[in-house]
Tab-separated table of C-alpha atoms in Angstrom:
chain	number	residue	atom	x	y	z
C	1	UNK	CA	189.467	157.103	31.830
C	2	UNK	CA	190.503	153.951	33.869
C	3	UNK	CA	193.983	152.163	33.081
C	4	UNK	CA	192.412	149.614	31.162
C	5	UNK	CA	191.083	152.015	28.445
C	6	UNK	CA	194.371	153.634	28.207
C	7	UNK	CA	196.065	150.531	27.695
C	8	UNK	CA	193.473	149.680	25.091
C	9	UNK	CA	193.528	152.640	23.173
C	10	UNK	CA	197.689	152.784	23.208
C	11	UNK	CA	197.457	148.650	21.764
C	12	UNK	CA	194.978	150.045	19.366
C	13	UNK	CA	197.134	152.751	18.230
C	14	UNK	CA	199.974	150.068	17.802
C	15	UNK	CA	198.164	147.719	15.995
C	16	UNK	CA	196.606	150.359	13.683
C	17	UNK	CA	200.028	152.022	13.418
C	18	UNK	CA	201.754	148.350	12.421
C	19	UNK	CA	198.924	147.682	9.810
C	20	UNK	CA	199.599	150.910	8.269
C	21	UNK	CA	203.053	150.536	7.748
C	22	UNK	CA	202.544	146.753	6.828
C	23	UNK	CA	200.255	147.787	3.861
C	24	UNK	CA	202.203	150.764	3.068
C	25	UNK	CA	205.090	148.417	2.970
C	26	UNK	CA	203.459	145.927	0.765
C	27	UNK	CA	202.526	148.573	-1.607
C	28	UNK	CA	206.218	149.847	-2.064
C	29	UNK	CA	207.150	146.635	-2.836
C	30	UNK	CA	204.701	145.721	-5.041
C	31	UNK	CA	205.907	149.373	-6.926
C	32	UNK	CA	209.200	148.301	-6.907
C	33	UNK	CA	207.913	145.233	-8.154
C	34	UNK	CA	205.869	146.427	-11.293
C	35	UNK	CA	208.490	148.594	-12.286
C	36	UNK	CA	210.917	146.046	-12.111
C	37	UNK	CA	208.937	143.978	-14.136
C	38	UNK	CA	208.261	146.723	-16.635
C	39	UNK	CA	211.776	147.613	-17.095
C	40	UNK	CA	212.884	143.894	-17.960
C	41	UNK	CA	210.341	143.765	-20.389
C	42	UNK	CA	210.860	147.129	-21.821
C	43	UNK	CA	215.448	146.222	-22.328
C	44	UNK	CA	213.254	142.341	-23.796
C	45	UNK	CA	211.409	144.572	-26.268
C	46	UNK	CA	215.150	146.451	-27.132
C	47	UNK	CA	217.045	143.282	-27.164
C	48	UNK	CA	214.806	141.437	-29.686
C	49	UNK	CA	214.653	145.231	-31.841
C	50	UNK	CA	217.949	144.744	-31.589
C	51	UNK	CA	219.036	141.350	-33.003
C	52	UNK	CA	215.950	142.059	-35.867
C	53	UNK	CA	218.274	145.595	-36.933
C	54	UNK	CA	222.004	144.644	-35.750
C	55	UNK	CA	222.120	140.675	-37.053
C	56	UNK	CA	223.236	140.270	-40.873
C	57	UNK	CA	220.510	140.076	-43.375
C	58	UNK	CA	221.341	137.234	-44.801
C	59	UNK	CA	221.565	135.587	-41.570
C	60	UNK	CA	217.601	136.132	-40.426
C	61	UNK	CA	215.069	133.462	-41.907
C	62	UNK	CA	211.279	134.055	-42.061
C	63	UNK	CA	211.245	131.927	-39.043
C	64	UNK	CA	213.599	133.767	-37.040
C	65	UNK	CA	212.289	137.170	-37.929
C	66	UNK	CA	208.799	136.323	-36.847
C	67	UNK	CA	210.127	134.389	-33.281
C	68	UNK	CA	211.422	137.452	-32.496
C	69	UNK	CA	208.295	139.321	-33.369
C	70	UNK	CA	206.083	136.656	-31.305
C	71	UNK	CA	208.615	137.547	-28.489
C	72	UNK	CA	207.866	141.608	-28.863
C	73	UNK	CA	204.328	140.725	-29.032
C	74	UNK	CA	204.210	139.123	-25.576
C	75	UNK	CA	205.873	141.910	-24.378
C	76	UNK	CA	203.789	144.316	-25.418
C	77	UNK	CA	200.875	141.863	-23.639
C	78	UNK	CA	202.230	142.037	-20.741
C	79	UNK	CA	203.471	145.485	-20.444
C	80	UNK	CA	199.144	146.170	-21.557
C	81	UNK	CA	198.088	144.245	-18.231
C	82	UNK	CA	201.212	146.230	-16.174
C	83	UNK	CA	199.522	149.762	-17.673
C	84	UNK	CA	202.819	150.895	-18.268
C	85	UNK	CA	202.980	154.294	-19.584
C	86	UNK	CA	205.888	152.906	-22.417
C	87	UNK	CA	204.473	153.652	-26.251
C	88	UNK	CA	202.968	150.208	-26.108
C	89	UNK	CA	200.724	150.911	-29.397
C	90	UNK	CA	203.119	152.383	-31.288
C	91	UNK	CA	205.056	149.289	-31.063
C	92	UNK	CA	202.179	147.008	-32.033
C	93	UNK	CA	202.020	149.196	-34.890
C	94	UNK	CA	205.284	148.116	-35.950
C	95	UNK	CA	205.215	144.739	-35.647
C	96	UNK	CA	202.434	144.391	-37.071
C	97	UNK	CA	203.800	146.440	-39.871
C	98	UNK	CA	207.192	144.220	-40.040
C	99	UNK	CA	205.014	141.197	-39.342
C	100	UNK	CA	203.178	141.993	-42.465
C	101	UNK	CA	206.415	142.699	-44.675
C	102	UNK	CA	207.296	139.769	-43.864
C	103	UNK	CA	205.014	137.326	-44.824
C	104	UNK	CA	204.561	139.363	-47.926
C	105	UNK	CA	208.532	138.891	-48.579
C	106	UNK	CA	208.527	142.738	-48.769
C	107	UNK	CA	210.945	143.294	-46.148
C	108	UNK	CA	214.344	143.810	-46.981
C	109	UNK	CA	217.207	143.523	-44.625
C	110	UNK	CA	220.574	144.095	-46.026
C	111	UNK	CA	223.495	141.204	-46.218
C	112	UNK	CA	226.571	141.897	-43.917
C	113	UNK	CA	230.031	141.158	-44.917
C	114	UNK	CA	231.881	139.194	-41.737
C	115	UNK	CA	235.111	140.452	-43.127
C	116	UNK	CA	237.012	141.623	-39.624
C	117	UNK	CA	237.462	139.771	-36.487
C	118	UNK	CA	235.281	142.371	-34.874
C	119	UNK	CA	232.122	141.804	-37.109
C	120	UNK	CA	232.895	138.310	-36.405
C	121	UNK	CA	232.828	138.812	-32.521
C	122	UNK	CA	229.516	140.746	-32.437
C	123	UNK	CA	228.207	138.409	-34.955
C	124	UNK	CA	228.631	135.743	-32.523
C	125	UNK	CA	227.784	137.782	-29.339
C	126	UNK	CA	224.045	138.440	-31.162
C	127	UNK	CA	223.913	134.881	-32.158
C	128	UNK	CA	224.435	133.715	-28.484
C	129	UNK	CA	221.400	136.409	-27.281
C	130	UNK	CA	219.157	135.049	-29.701
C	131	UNK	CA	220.164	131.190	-28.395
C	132	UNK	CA	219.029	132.377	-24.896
C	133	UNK	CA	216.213	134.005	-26.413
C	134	UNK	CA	214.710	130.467	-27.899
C	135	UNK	CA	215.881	128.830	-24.512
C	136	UNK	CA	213.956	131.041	-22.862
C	137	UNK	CA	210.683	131.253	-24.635
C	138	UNK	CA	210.498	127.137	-24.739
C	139	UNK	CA	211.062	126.986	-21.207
C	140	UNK	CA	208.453	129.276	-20.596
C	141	UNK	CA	205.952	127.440	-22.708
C	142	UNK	CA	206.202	129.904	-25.712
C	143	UNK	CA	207.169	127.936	-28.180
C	144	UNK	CA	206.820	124.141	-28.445
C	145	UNK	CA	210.108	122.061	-28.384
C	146	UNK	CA	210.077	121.132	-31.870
C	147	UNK	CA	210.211	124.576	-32.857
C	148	UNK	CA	213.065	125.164	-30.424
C	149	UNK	CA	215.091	122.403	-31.570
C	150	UNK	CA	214.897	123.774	-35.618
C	151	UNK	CA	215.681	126.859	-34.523
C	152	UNK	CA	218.393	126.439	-31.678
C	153	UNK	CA	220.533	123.833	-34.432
C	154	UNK	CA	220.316	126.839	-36.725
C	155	UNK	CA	221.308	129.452	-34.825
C	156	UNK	CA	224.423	127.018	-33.695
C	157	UNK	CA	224.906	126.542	-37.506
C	158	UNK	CA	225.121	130.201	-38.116
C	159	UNK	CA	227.945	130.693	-35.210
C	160	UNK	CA	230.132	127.709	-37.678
C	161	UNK	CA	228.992	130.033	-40.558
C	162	UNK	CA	230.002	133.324	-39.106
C	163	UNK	CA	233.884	131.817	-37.948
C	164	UNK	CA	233.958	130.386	-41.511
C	165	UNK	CA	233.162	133.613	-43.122
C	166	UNK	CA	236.280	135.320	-41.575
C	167	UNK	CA	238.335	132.500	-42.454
C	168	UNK	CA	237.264	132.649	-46.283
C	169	UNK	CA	237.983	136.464	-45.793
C	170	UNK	CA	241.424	136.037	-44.283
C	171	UNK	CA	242.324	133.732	-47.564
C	172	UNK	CA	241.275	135.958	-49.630
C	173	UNK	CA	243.364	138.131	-48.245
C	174	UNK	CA	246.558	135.962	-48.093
C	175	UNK	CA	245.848	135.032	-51.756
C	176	UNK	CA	245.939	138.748	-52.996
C	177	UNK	CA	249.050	138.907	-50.868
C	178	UNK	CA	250.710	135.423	-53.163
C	179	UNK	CA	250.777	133.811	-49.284
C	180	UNK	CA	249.001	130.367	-51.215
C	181	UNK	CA	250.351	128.211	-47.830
C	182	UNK	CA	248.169	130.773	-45.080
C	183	UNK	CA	245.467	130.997	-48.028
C	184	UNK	CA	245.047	126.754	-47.781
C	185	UNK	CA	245.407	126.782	-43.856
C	186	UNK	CA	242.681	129.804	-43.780
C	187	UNK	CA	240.636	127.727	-45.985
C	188	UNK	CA	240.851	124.395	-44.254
C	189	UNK	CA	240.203	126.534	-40.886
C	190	UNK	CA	236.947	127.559	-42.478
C	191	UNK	CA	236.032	123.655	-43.857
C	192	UNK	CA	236.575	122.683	-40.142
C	193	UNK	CA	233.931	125.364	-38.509
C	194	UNK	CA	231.506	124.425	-41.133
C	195	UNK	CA	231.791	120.710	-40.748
C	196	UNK	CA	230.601	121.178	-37.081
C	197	UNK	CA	227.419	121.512	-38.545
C	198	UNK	CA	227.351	117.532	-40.470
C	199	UNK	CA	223.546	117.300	-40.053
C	200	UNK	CA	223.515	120.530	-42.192
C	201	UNK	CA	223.423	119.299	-46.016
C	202	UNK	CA	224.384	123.215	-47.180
C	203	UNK	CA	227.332	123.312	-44.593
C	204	UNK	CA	228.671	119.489	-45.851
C	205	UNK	CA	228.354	121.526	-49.789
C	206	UNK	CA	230.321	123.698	-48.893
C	207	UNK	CA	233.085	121.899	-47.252
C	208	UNK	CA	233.242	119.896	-50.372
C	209	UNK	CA	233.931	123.496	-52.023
C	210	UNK	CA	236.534	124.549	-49.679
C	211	UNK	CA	238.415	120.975	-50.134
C	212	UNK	CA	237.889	121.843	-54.188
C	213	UNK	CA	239.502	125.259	-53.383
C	214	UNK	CA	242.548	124.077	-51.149
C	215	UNK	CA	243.254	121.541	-54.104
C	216	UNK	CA	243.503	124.205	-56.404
C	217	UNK	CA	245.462	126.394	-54.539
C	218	UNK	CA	247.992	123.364	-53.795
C	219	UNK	CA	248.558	122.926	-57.285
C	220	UNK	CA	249.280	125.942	-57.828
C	221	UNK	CA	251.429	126.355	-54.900
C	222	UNK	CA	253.401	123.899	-56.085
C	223	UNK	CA	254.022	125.679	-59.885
C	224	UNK	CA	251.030	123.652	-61.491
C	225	UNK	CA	249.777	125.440	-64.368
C	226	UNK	CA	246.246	126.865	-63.152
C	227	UNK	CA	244.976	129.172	-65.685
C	228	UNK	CA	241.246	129.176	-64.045
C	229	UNK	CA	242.637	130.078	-60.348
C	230	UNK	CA	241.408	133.601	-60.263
C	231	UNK	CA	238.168	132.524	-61.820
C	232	UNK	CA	237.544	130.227	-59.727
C	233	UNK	CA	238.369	132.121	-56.537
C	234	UNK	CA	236.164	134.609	-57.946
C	235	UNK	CA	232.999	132.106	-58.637
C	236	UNK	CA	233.393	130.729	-54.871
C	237	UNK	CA	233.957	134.179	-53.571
C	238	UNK	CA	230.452	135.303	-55.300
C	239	UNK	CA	228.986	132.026	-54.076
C	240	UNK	CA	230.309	132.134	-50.290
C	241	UNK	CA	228.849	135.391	-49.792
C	242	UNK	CA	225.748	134.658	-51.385
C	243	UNK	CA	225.493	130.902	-49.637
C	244	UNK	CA	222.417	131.657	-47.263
C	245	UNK	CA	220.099	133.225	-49.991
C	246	UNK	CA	221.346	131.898	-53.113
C	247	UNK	CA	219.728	128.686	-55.041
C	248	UNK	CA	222.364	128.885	-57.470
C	249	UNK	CA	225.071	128.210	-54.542
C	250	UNK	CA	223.080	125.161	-53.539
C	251	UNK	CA	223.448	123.820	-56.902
C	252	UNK	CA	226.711	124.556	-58.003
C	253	UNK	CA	227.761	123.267	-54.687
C	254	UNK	CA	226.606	120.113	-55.044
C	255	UNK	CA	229.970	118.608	-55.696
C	256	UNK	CA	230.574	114.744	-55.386
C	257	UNK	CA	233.571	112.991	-54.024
């Protein structure tokens, strides 16, 4: 064997050697890759599971419950084409199941009391997931922007809502206590987060209840007689908590300056 073949055959060997670990390189990432992919997907499918179970009943439209259920369904798409060995079908089977529920109004998801700054804070930690959420699937083509746009003003309108809610709670609170001046500045608190919503005709209702309430409460901090007080914190208690659901709130609401 002449130098020339040797030199040959060692290039050979090189080149062969250097494809090898080219390919074999490509296919580690492209491993890495997959499972990458499938793990995002899979904490997706969790995080929308999550917000459907965790967020307050009464918070959770029609339209919200199925976004997130178009969301789990893409998912569950994409981890198909990624032949992930996650329980893809059992999965389908329960959105479908939910999905169905649903549009039957069958499914029942239990109101939530925001009556502690804690429920407040998680309220509004889940709130500002499922923002990103509806960001995400418009810029992604998912959902069309007018669909975005009803939904995003919502969600925004249910932070107000959920900082309101601990405000009504916290006069409450000060009113069983006989403090009527923190009851009025707990109650004005909670007509200011809901007037950040103005284009929201139920949020400008009820900061024309709240203003009713602090007038009340001003009279009879200042030794009015105000036989109907505890009535009437007991009617707008059973209305506030009731104000997402409740056609009855929308009516008696309706107050007029």
């Amino acid at each position: 064997m002449n130098t020339i073949t040797i030199v040959l055959a060692l290039a050979a060997i090189v080149v062969i050697s250097i494809v090898v670990l080219v390919i074999s390189q490509i296919r580690e990432k492209a491993k890495i890759e997959r499972a990458r992919k499938i793990t995002a997907l899979e904490d997706s499918y969790k995080r929308c599971n999550l917000l459907l179970s965790e967020l307050p009943g009464q918070y959770l439209t029609g339209d919200l419950k199925l976004l997130l259920l178009r969301r789990m369904e893409d998912v569950c798409n994409d981890l198909t084409s990624l032949k992930s060995s996650l329980p893809v079908a059992q999965w389908r089977g329960s959105i479908l199941e939910l999905k169905t529920q649903i549009q039957e109004n069958r499914d029942e998801m239990q109101p939530v009391k925001i009556d502690s700054a804690e429920k407040a804070t998680y309220a509004k930690e889940l709130l500002q997931n499922l923002f990103k959420l509806v960001e995400t699937m418009h810029k992604s083509g998912r959902i069309d922007a007018a669909t975005a746009k009803k939904n995003l003003k919502y969600i925004l309108f249910l932070v107000h809502k959920t900082h309101a809610d601990l405000h009504v709670f916290q006069a409450r609170d000060h009113i069983r206590k006989d403090e009527i001046r923190k009851a009025i500045h707990a109650y004005h608190l909670a007509s200011t987060e809901m007037g950040k919503s103005k284009d929201n005709p139920l949020a400008m209702k009820a900061v024309k209840s709240f203003r009713i309430r602090i007038k009340e409460l001003e009279a009879l901090g200042a030794g009015s007689e105000n036989t109907g007080s505890a009535e009437s914190e007991s009617q707008l208690d059973k209305q506030w908590d009731n104000f997402l659901h409740d056609e009855e709130w929308k009516k008696k609401a309706d107050y007029d300056d």
